[in-house]
Amino acid sequence: KKAGIMLLIALVVLGIAGGFAQGGVDVTGILYLIVAAVVFLVAGIFIGTRFLSKIVCRAEKEGRERGIEHTGFILAFALALFYAYISEVIGISAIVGAFVAGTVFATTPLRKEFTEATKYVGAITIPVFFISLGVLFDISGLSELIVFAIILTVAAMLTKIVGCGVPAKLFGMTARDSLAVGIG
């Protein structure tokens, strides 16, 4: 319940920030976002807990009886992708749909198996996600900001090293260990 409320607040803030980024706040768009998010959360959780989680558990049971492992996880993963797609279509981020599906399937008796299987899926999808972001990143506009970026990077590094290294030294660590803490 608290996660849903926090999610709604985050969506409202995101909607307002997006409006400012585009030059103004669209109150109608924000209201649509709130209504769509509430309907999606309520319907997604209701349908998921009442029907989909039971179907996933049954698929897992029947799959095991037939010697097919991870049937429930594959179905749950497909449903999570479907939830992500629906949330993207209505104008909220795909991650919200995946979060709702994950919340629904975390209440099933298969949650431990799903957690384990998700590690394998993550081993494939997480690098692909970051590589795709890197490929899509356009550095042509950075040439104007390169000096600022270098100064900001150096300042960030120094403040981290000093901000962590000095307290480490004050708490009795050697200079070398304090520097290691600061760099870490």
mmCIF file of N, CA and C in Angstrom, residues 44-61 72 75-76 79 83 101-110 114:
data_model
loop_
_atom_site.group_PDB
_atom_site.id
_atom_site.type_symbol
_atom_site.label_atom_id
_atom_site.label_comp_id
_atom_site.label_asym_id
_atom_site.label_seq_id
_atom_site.Cartn_x
_atom_site.Cartn_y
_atom_site.Cartn_z
ATOM 1 N N GLY A 44 -4.157 -3.793 -12.090
ATOM 2 C CA GLY A 44 -3.026 -4.702 -12.239
ATOM 3 C C GLY A 44 -2.819 -5.586 -11.026
ATOM 4 N N ILE A 45 -2.934 -4.994 -9.853
ATOM 5 C CA ILE A 45 -2.764 -5.780 -8.629
ATOM 6 C C ILE A 45 -3.956 -6.718 -8.422
ATOM 7 N N PHE A 46 -5.173 -6.210 -8.654
ATOM 8 C CA PHE A 46 -6.362 -7.051 -8.483
ATOM 9 C C PHE A 46 -6.333 -8.247 -9.427
ATOM 10 N N ILE A 47 -6.170 -7.997 -10.705
ATOM 11 C CA ILE A 47 -6.148 -9.078 -11.699
ATOM 12 C C ILE A 47 -4.967 -10.014 -11.442
ATOM 13 N N GLY A 48 -3.833 -9.425 -11.095
ATOM 14 C CA GLY A 48 -2.644 -10.233 -10.854
ATOM 15 C C GLY A 48 -2.776 -11.167 -9.674
ATOM 16 N N THR A 49 -3.273 -10.638 -8.549
ATOM 17 C CA THR A 49 -3.370 -11.477 -7.349
ATOM 18 C C THR A 49 -4.543 -12.448 -7.425
ATOM 19 N N ARG A 50 -5.653 -12.030 -8.047
ATOM 20 C CA ARG A 50 -6.840 -12.892 -8.110
ATOM 21 C C ARG A 50 -6.733 -13.981 -9.168
ATOM 22 N N PHE A 51 -6.110 -13.648 -10.294
ATOM 23 C CA PHE A 51 -6.151 -14.581 -11.417
ATOM 24 C C PHE A 51 -4.758 -15.006 -11.903
ATOM 25 N N LEU A 52 -3.935 -14.031 -12.250
ATOM 26 C CA LEU A 52 -2.674 -14.345 -12.912
ATOM 27 C C LEU A 52 -1.711 -15.136 -12.036
ATOM 28 N N SER A 53 -1.626 -14.799 -10.760
ATOM 29 C CA SER A 53 -0.707 -15.545 -9.891
ATOM 30 C C SER A 53 -1.148 -17.003 -9.752
ATOM 31 N N LYS A 54 -2.454 -17.235 -9.757
ATOM 32 C CA LYS A 54 -2.962 -18.606 -9.685
ATOM 33 C C LYS A 54 -2.660 -19.367 -10.979
ATOM 34 N N ILE A 55 -2.802 -18.679 -12.104
ATOM 35 C CA ILE A 55 -2.487 -19.310 -13.396
ATOM 36 C C ILE A 55 -1.003 -19.652 -13.468
ATOM 37 N N VAL A 56 -0.160 -18.745 -12.987
ATOM 38 C CA VAL A 56 1.293 -18.978 -13.003
ATOM 39 C C VAL A 56 1.647 -20.180 -12.127
ATOM 40 N N CYS A 57 1.067 -20.242 -10.941
ATOM 41 C CA CYS A 57 1.341 -21.382 -10.049
ATOM 42 C C CYS A 57 0.854 -22.697 -10.664
ATOM 43 N N ARG A 58 -0.302 -22.654 -11.288
ATOM 44 C CA ARG A 58 -0.824 -23.872 -11.929
ATOM 45 C C ARG A 58 0.068 -24.288 -13.102
ATOM 46 N N ALA A 59 0.526 -23.314 -13.867
ATOM 47 C CA ALA A 59 1.416 -23.622 -14.994
ATOM 48 C C ALA A 59 2.708 -24.248 -14.493
ATOM 49 N N GLU A 60 3.225 -23.737 -13.390
ATOM 50 C CA GLU A 60 4.457 -24.304 -12.808
ATOM 51 C C GLU A 60 4.221 -25.746 -12.361
ATOM 52 N N LYS A 61 3.093 -25.984 -11.692
ATOM 53 C CA LYS A 61 2.777 -27.327 -11.205
ATOM 54 C C LYS A 61 2.618 -28.301 -12.365
ATOM 55 N N GLY A 72 6.339 -21.707 -14.801
ATOM 56 C CA GLY A 72 5.724 -20.594 -14.085
ATOM 57 C C GLY A 72 6.536 -19.326 -14.212
ATOM 58 N N LEU A 75 6.158 -17.842 -17.734
ATOM 59 C CA LEU A 75 4.862 -17.183 -17.865
ATOM 60 C C LEU A 75 4.838 -15.875 -17.069
ATOM 61 N N ALA A 76 5.355 -15.899 -15.843
ATOM 62 C CA ALA A 76 5.390 -14.686 -15.019
ATOM 63 C C ALA A 76 6.247 -13.609 -15.688
ATOM 64 N N LEU A 79 4.294 -12.122 -18.488
ATOM 65 C CA LEU A 79 3.268 -11.229 -17.946
ATOM 66 C C LEU A 79 3.871 -9.923 -17.437
ATOM 67 N N TYR A 83 2.754 -6.307 -18.590
ATOM 68 C CA TYR A 83 2.447 -5.201 -17.677
ATOM 69 C C TYR A 83 3.299 -3.977 -18.027
ATOM 70 N N ALA A 101 3.959 -6.088 -11.616
ATOM 71 C CA ALA A 101 3.971 -7.529 -11.849
ATOM 72 C C ALA A 101 4.882 -8.228 -10.841
ATOM 73 N N GLY A 102 6.036 -7.648 -10.589
ATOM 74 C CA GLY A 102 6.946 -8.234 -9.602
ATOM 75 C C GLY A 102 6.331 -8.290 -8.223
ATOM 76 N N THR A 103 5.593 -7.258 -7.875
ATOM 77 C CA THR A 103 4.916 -7.222 -6.578
ATOM 78 C C THR A 103 3.852 -8.307 -6.503
ATOM 79 N N VAL A 104 3.115 -8.475 -7.578
ATOM 80 C CA VAL A 104 2.062 -9.500 -7.618
ATOM 81 C C VAL A 104 2.667 -10.892 -7.478
ATOM 82 N N PHE A 105 3.698 -11.177 -8.254
ATOM 83 C CA PHE A 105 4.262 -12.528 -8.258
ATOM 84 C C PHE A 105 5.151 -12.793 -7.048
ATOM 85 N N ALA A 106 5.524 -11.750 -6.330
ATOM 86 C CA ALA A 106 6.305 -11.938 -5.100
ATOM 87 C C ALA A 106 5.436 -12.514 -3.984
ATOM 88 N N THR A 107 4.127 -12.484 -4.167
ATOM 89 C CA THR A 107 3.228 -13.030 -3.143
ATOM 90 C C THR A 107 2.930 -14.506 -3.362
ATOM 91 N N THR A 108 3.466 -15.084 -4.429
ATOM 92 C CA THR A 108 3.189 -16.497 -4.724
ATOM 93 C C THR A 108 4.165 -17.399 -3.974
ATOM 94 N N PRO A 109 3.831 -18.669 -3.852
ATOM 95 C CA PRO A 109 4.762 -19.619 -3.227
ATOM 96 C C PRO A 109 6.027 -19.830 -4.064
ATOM 97 N N LEU A 110 6.031 -19.341 -5.282
ATOM 98 C CA LEU A 110 7.173 -19.516 -6.179
ATOM 99 C C LEU A 110 8.176 -18.365 -6.099
ATOM 100 N N PHE A 114 11.502 -17.621 -8.351
ATOM 101 C CA PHE A 114 11.490 -16.466 -9.245
ATOM 102 C C PHE A 114 12.682 -15.556 -8.970
#
